[in-house]
Short mmCIF file of C-alpha atoms and ligand atoms in Angstrom, two decimals:
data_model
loop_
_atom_site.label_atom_id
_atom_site.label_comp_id
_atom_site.label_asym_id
_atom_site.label_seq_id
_atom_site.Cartn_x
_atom_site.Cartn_y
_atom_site.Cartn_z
CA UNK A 26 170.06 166.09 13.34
CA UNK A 27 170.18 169.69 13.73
CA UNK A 28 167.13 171.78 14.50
CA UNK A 29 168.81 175.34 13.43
CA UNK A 30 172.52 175.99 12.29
CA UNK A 31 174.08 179.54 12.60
CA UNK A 32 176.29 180.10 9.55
CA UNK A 33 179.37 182.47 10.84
CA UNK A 34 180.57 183.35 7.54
CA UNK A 35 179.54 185.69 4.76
CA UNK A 36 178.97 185.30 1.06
CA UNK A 37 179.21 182.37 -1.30
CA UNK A 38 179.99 179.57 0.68
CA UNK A 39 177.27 180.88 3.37
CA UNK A 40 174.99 180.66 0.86
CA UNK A 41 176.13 177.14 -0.17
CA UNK A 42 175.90 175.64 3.50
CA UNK A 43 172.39 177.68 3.70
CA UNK A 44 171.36 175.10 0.90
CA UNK A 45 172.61 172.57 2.35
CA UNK A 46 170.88 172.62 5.63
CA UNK A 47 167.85 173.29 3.42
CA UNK A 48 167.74 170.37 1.61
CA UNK A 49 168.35 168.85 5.41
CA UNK A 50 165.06 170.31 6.74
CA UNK A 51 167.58 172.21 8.53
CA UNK A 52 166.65 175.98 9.80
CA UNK A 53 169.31 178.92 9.08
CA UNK A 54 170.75 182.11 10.56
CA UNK A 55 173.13 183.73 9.09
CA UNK A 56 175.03 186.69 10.02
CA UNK A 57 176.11 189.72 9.10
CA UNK A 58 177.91 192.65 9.21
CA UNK A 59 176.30 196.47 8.52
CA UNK A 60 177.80 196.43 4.93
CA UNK A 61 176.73 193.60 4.38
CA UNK A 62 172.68 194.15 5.00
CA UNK A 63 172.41 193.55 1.47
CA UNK A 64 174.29 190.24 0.59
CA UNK A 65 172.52 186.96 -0.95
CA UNK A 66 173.34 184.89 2.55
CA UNK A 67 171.05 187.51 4.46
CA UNK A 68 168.04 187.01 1.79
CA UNK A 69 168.59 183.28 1.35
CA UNK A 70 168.70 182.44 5.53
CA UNK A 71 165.18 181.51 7.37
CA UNK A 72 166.72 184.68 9.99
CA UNK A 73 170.11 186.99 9.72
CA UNK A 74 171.25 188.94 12.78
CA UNK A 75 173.51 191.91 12.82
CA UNK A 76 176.57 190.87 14.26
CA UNK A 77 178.80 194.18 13.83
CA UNK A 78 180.34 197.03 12.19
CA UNK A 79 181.96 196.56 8.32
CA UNK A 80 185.40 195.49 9.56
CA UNK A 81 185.90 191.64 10.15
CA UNK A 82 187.31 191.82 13.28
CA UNK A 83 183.77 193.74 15.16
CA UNK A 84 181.71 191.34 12.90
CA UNK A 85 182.65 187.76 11.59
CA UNK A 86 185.73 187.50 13.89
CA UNK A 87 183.80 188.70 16.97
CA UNK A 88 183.02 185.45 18.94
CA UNK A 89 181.18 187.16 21.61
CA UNK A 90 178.35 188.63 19.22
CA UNK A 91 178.32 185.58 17.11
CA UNK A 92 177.76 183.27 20.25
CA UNK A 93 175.04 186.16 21.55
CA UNK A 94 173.38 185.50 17.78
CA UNK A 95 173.48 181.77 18.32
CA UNK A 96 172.05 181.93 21.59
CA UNK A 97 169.54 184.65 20.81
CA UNK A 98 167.85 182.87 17.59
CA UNK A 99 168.18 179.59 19.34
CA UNK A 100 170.57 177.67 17.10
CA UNK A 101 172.35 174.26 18.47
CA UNK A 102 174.71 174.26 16.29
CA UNK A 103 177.47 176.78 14.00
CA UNK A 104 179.16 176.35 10.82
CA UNK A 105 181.98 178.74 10.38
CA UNK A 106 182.36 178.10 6.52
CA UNK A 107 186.18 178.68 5.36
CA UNK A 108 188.35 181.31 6.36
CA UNK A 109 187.51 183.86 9.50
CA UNK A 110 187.05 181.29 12.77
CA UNK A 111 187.11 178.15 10.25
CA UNK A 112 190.49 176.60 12.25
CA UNK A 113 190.28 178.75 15.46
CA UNK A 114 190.80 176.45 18.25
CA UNK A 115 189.57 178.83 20.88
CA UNK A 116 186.53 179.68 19.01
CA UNK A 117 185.75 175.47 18.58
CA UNK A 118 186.35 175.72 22.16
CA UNK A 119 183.99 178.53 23.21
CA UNK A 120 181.04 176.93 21.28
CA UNK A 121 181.26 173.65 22.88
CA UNK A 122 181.65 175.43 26.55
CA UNK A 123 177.87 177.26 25.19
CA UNK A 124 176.56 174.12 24.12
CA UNK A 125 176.50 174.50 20.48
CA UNK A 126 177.61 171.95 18.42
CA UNK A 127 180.48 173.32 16.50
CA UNK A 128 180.41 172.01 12.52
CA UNK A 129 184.12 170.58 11.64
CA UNK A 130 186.26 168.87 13.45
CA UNK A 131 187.35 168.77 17.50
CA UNK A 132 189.64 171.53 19.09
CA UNK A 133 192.31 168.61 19.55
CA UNK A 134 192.22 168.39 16.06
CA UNK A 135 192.46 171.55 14.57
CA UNK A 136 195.16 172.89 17.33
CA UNK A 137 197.22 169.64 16.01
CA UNK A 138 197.03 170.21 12.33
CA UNK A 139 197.13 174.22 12.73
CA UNK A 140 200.84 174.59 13.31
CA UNK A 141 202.62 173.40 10.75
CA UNK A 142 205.70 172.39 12.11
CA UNK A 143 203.76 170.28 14.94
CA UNK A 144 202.24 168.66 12.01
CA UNK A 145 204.44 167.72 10.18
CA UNK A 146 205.94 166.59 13.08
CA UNK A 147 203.19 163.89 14.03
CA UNK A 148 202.95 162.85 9.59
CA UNK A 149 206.39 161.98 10.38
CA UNK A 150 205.70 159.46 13.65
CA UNK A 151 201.87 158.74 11.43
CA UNK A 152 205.19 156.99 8.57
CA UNK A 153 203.12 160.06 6.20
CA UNK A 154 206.34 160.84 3.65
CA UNK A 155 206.77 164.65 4.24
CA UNK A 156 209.29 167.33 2.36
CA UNK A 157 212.71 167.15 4.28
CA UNK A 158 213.17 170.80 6.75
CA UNK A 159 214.61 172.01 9.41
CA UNK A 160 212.36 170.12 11.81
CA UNK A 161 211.36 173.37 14.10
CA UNK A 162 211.22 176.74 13.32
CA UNK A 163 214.59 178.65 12.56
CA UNK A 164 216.03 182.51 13.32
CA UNK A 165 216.95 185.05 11.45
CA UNK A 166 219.72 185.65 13.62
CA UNK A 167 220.90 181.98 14.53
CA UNK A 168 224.05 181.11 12.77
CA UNK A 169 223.17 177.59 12.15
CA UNK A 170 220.38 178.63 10.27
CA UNK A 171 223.21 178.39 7.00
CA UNK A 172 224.18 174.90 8.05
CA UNK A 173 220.61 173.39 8.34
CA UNK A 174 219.85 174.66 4.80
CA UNK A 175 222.78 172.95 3.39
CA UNK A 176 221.64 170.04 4.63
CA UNK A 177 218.26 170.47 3.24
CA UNK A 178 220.14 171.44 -0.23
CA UNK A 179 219.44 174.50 -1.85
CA UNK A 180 216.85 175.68 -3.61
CA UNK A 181 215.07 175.71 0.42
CA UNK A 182 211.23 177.73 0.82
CA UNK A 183 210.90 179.80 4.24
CA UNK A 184 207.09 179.25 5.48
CA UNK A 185 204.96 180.66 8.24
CA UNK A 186 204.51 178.18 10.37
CA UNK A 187 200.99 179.53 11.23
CA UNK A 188 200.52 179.77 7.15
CA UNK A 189 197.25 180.20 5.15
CA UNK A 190 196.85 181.83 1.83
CA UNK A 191 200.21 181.53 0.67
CA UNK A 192 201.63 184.50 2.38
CA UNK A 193 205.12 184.66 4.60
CA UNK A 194 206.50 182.49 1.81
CA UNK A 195 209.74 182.81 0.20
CA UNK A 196 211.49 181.01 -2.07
CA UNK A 197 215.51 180.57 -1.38
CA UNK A 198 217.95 179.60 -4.55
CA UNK A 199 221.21 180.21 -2.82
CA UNK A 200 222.72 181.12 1.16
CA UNK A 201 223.50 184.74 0.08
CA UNK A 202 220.16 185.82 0.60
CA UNK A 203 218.33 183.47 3.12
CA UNK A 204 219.00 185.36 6.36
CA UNK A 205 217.23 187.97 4.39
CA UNK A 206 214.34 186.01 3.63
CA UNK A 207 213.82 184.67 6.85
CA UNK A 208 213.75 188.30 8.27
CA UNK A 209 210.95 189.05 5.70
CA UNK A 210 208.84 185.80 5.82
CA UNK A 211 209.10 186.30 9.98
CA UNK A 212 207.67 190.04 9.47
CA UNK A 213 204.82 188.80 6.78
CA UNK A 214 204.08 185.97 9.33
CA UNK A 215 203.68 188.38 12.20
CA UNK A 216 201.82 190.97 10.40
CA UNK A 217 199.14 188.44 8.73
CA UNK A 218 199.11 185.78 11.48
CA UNK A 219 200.22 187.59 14.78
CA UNK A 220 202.65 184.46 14.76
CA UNK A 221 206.52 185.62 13.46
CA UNK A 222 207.52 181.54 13.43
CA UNK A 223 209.02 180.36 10.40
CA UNK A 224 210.38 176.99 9.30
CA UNK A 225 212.53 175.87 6.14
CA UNK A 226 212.10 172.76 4.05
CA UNK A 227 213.32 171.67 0.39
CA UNK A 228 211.56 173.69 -2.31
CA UNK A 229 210.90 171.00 -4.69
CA UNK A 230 211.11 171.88 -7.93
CA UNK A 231 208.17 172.14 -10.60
CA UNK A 232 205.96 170.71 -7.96
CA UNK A 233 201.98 170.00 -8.23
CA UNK A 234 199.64 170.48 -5.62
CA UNK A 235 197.31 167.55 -5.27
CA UNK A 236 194.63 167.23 -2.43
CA UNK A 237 192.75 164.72 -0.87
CA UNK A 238 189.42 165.41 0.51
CA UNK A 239 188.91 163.04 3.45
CA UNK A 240 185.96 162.26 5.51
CA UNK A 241 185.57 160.93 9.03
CA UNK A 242 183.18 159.95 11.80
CA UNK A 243 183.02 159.74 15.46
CA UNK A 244 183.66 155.97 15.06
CA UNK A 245 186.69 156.57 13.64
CA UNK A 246 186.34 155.52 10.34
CA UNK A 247 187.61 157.48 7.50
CA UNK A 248 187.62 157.41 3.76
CA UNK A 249 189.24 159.27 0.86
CA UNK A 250 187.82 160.92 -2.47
CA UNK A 251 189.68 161.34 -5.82
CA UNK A 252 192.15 164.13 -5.53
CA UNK A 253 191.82 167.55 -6.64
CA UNK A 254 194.90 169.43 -8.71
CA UNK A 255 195.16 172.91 -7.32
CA UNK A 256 198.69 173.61 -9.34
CA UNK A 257 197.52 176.55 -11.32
CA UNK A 258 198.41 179.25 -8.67
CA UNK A 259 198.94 182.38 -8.17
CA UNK A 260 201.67 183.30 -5.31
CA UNK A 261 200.89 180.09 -3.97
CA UNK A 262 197.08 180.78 -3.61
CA UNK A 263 194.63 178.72 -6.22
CA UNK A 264 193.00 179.91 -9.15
CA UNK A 265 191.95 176.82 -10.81
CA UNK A 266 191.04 173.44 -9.64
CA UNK A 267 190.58 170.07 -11.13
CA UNK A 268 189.22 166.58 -9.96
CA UNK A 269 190.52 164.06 -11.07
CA UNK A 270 194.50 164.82 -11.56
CA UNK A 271 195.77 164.45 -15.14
CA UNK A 272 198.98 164.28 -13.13
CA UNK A 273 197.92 161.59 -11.05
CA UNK A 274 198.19 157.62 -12.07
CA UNK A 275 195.26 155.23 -10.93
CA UNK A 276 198.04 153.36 -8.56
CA UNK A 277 198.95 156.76 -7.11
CA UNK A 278 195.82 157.92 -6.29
CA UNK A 279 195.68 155.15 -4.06
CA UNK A 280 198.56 155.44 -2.54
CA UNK A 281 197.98 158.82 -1.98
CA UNK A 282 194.41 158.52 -0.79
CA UNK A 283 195.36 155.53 1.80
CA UNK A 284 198.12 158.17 3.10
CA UNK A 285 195.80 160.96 3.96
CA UNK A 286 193.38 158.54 5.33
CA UNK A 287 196.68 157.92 7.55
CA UNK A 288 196.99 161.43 8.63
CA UNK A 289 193.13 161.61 9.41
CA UNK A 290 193.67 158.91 11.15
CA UNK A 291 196.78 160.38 12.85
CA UNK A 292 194.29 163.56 14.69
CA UNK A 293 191.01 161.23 15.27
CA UNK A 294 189.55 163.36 12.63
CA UNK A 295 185.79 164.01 12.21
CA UNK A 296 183.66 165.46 9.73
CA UNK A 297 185.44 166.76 6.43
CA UNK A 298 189.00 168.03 6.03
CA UNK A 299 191.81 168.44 3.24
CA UNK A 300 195.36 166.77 3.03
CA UNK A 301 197.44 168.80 0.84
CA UNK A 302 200.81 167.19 -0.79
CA UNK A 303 203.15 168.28 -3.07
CA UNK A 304 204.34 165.65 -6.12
CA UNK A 305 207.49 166.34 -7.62
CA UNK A 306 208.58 165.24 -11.21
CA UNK A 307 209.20 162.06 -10.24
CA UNK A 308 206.01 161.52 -8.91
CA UNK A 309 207.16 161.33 -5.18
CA UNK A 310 204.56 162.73 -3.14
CA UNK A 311 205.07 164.97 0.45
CA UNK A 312 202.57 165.90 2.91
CA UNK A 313 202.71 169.53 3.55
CA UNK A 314 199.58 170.39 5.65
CA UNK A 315 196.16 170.14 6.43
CA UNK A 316 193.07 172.15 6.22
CA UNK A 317 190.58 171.55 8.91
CA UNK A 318 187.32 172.78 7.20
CA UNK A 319 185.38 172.62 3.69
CA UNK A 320 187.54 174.11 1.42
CA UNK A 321 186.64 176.67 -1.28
CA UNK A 322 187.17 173.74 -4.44
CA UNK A 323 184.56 171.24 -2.40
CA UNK A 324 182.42 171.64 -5.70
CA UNK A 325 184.99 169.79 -7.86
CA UNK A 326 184.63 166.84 -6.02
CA UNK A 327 180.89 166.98 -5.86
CA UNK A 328 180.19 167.00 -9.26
CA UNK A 329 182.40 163.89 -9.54
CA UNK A 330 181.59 162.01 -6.92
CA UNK A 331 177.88 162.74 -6.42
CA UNK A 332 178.68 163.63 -3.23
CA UNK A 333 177.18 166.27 -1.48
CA UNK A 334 180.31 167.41 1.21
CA UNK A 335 178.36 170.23 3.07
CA UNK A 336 175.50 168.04 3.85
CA UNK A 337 177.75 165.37 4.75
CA UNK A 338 179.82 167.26 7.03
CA UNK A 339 176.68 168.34 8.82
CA UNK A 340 175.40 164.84 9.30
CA UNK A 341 179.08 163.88 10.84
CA UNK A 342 178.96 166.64 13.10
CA UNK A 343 175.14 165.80 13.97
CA UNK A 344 177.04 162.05 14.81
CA UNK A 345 176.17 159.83 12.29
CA UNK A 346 178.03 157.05 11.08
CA UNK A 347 180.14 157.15 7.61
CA UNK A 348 178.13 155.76 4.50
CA UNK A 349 181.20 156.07 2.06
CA UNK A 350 183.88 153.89 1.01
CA UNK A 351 186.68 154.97 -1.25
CA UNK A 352 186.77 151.84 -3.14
CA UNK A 353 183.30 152.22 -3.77
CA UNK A 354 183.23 155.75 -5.80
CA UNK A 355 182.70 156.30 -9.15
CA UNK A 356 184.48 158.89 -10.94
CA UNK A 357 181.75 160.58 -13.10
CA UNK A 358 183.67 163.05 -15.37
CA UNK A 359 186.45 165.43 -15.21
CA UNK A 360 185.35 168.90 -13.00
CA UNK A 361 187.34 172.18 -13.28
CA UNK A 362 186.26 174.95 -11.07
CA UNK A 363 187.65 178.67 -11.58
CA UNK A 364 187.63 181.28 -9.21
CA UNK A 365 186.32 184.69 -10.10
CA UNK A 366 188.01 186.82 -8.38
CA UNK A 367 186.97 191.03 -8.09
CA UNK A 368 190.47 191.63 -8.93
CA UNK A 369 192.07 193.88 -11.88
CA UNK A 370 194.92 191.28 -13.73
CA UNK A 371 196.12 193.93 -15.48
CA UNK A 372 196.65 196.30 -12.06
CA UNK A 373 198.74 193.30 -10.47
CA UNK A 374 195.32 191.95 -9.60
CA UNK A 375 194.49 195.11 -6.96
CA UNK A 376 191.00 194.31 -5.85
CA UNK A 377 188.06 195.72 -7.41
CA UNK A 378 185.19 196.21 -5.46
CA UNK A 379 182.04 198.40 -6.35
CA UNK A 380 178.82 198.13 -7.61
CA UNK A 381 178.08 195.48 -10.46
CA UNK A 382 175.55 196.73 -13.46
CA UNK A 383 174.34 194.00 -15.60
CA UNK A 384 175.26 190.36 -14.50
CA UNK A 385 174.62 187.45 -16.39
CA UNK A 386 176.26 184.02 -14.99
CA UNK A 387 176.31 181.17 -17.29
CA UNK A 388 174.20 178.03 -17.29
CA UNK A 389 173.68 175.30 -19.20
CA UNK A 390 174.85 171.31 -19.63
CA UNK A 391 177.07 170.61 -16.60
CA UNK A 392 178.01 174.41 -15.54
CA UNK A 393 177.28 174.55 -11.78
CA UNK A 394 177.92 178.45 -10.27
CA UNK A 395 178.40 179.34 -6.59
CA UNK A 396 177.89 182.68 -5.92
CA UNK A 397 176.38 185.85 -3.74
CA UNK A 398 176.14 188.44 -6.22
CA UNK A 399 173.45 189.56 -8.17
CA UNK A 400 172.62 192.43 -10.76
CA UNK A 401 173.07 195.89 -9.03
CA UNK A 402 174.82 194.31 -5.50
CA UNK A 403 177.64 196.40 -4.31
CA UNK A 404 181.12 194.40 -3.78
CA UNK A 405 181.74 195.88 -0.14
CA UNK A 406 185.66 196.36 0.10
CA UNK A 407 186.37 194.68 3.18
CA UNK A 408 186.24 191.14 2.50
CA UNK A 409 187.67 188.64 0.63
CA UNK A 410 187.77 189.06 -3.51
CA UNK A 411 185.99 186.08 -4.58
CA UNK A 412 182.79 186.56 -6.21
CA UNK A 413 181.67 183.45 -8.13
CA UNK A 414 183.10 179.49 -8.25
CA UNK A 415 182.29 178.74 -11.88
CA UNK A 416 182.65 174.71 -12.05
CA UNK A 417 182.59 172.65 -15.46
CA UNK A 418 181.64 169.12 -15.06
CA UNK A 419 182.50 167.30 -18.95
CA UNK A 420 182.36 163.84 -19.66
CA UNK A 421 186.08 163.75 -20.01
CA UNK A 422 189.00 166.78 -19.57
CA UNK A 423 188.31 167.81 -23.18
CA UNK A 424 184.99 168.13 -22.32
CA UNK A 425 185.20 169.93 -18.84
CA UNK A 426 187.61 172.52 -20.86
CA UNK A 427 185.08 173.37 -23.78
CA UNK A 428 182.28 173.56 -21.53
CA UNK A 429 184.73 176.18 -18.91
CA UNK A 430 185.49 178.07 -22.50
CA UNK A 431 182.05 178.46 -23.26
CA UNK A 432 180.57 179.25 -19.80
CA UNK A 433 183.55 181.88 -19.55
CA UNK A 434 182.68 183.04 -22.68
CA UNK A 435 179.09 183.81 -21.30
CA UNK A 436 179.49 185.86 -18.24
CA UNK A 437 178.99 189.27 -18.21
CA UNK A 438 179.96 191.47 -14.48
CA UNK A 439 179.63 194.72 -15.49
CA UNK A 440 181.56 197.64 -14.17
CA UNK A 441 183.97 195.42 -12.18
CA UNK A 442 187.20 194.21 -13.04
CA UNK A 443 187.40 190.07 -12.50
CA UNK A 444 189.63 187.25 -13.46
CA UNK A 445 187.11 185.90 -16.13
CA UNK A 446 189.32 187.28 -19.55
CA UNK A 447 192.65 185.65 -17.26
CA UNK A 448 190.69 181.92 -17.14
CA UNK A 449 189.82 182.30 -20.62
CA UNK A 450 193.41 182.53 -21.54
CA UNK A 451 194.42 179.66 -19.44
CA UNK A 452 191.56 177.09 -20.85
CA UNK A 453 192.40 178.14 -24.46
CA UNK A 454 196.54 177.28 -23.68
CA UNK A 455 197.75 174.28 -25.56
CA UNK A 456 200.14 173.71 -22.67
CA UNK A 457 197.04 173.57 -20.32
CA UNK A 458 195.22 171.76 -22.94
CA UNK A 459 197.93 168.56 -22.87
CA UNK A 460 197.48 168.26 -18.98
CA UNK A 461 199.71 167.92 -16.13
CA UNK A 462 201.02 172.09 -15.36
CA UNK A 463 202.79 172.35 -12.46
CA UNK A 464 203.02 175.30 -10.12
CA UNK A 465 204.82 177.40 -12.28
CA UNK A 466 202.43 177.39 -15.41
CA UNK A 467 201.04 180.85 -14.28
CA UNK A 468 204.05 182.58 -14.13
CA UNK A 469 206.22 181.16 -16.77
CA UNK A 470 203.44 180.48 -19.18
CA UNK A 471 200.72 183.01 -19.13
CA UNK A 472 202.16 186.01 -17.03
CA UNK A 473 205.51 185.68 -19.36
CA UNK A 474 203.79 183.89 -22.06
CA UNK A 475 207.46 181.95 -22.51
CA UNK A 476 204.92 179.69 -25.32
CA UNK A 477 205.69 182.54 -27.36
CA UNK A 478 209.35 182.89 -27.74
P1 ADP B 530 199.22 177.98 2.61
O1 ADP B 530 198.78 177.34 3.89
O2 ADP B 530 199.69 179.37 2.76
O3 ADP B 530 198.25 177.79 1.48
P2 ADP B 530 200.79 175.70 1.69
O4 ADP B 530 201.74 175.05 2.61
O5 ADP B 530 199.46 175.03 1.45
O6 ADP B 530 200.53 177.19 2.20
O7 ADP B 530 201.47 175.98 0.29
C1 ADP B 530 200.84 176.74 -0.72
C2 ADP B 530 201.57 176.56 -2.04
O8 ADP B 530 202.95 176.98 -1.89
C3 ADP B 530 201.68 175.13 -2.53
O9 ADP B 530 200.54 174.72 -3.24
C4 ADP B 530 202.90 175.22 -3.43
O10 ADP B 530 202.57 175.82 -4.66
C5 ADP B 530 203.81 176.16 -2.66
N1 ADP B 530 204.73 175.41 -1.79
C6 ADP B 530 204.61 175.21 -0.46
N2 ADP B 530 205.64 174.45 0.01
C7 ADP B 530 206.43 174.18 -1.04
C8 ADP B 530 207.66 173.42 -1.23
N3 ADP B 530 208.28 172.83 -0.21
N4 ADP B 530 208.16 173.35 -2.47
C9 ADP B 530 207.55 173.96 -3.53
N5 ADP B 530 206.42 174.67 -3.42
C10 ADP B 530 205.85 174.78 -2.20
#
């Protein structure tokens, strides 16, 4: 194991991987940037170190000062959380040429499930059923771009092919206006990734997102956990999560499950990572990518399984052998996690940062809450807009729901505009309720509120 783990990330999950190595007998530094000073992952750590100015590109994107910090406070080994140097290959790279043990999989690994199109590329040769495309990026400007998306059959989706966070997306109903949206998804994808390649596949219609979280060891042996519904979205990026599916059929799940096992499998993959597929109404399922890393909805899973998935991805990186087998869980409950976001739903959900008066986070039977602020903390505008995971574990859906309701019902953030009032309205919809939304359920059904007509 471990003698000291540098966490290179900020916030709530720093804080949750700060536990983790703490229940380990693990020591912590975290890091931070100057506006940060004051944030729960620098009081929580054994040591922080000052690795920059506010911006994230001089502070939790700047591998030189982050490697200095490691080096400095003696760590063997960095976690880099999700998000910021989470899938950067040359980062993975740089910590293994130091000598630190980098937490999440190898560089082979991420660099092969990073580009989207290479991916889906190998989940094709892996026999992994992915959502027919154009098989390689396309131009704006190539003629044949017309022909390839006939073939795919309209409605097509345009998509980054160095994607995250649902942005250079765009959805295509008919020919007229796809050499348009390929222009625009190519100028989102440069501006947000520094990467202008696109690629087109089949939008499939009233789709839902189902996950798998997968585990792996050196050894190469891999297992699966119940999936995770991430279908309530807005522009493509989650709000609320679920484990398991009401979507998803005991057979399918284990389909599913054996075919991202497949495309673990595929990459050699160690230590814990996501396969995210799409189902369509006819419950055919398509791989669409992979996330390298622990992903924001871990908690879901946890409080399901029993499984702790930050601890356990610190143990595989440490090189220990797989304990879990996927015919061996039990599924303990239904969890449903929501993501409170510092975001104004009524402003088009403009973030809100600023200084929080009273706060008072909910408790009680099975409410679990991962968070960084406190009473009085100032939301710092640079960063990311999530402030709090609140996750509902319930005996059963009906349960998980009433208990959300009533934890929602609890929390007080003063002075900052959040999505708390938005995930209210989505646990009290009957629609919601019955089970089994797909992707559109935001927009058509609370943003339109079509219920109504
Ligand atoms: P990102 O990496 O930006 O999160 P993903 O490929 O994971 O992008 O897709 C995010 C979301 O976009 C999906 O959960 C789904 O809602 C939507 N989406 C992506 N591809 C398709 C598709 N082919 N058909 C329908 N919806 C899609």
């Amino acid at each position: 194991m471990f003698n000291k783990i540098l966490i290179a990330n900020r916030g709530e999950i720093a804080c949750r991987i700060i536990r983790a190595c703490r229940e380990l007998g693990v020591k912590t530094v975290s890091i931070h940037s100057q506006a940060d000073k004051d944030c729960m992952h620098v009081k929580l750590a054994d040591q922080s170190i000052c690795v920059g100015p506010a911006s994230a590109a001089e502070s939790y994107l700047n591998i030189p000062s982050i490697i200095a910090a490691a080096e400095i406070s003696g760590a063997d080994a960095i976690h880099p959380g999700y998000g910021f140097l989470a899938e950067n290959t040359y980062f993975a790279e740089v910590c293994q040429a130091c000598g630190l043990k980098f937490i999440g999989p190898s560089k082979e690994s991420i660099e092969k499930m990073g580009d989207k199109i290479a991916a889906i590329a190998l989940m094709k040769a892996a026999k992994v059923p992915v959502v027919p495309g154009s098989d390689g990026s396309v131009d704006a400007e190539d003629p044949k771009i017309f022909q390839i998306a006939q073939k795919i059959g309209y409605p097509v989706i345009v998509k980054a092919t160095a994607g995250g966070g649902g942005k250079g997306m765009r959805i295509v109903p008919s020919e007229e206006s796809l050499k348009n949206a390929i222009i625009l998804a190519q100028t989102e994808a440069k501006a947000s990734f520094g990467n202008p390649a696109v690629y087109m596949e089949k939008y499939v219609e009233e789709p839902h997102h189902i996950e798998f979280q997968i585990l792996g060891d050196k050894f190469g042996n891999v297992c699966y956990l119940p999936e995770r519904d991430c279908s309530i979205q807005r522009r493509h990026q989650k709000l609320v999560e679920e484990s398991p599916s009401p979507y998803i059929s005991e057979k399918l799940r284990k389909v599913m499950g054996k075919a991202a096992r497949q495309a673990a499998k595929a990459v050699k993959y160690v230590t814990v990572g996501t396969v995210e597929f799409l189902v369509d109404k006819k419950g055919h399922f398509y791989f669409m990518e992979m996330n390298t890393r622990i992903q924001v909805e871990h908690p879901v899973t946890e409080m399901i399984t029993g499984i702790d998935l930050v601890k356990e991805q610190i143990k595989l990186a440490a090189g220990e052998k797989l304990i879990i087998h996927s015919d061996k869980i039990k599924i303990l409950g239904h969890a449903i996690e929501c993501r409170i976001n510092a975001e104004d739903p009524d402003r088009d959900f403009i973030p809100s940062p600023g200084k929080i008066g009273q706060l008072f986070l909910p408790g009680g039977p099975g409410i679990r809450v991962d968070t960084h602020v406190y009473s009085g903390y100032t939301i710092p505008p640079y960063y990311d807009s999530l402030i709090a995971k609140i996750i509902a574990l319930g005996s059963d859906r009906q349960e998980a729901i009433a208990r959300m309701s009533r934890a929602l019902k609890e929390t007080t953030i003063e002075n900052i505009k959040n999505t708390a009032p938005l995930h209210q309205k989505i646990m009290a919809n009957e629609r919601f309720a019955k089970g089994s939304v797909a992707t559109d359920f935001l927009p058509k059904y609370i943003f339109n509120e079509a219920d109504k007509k």
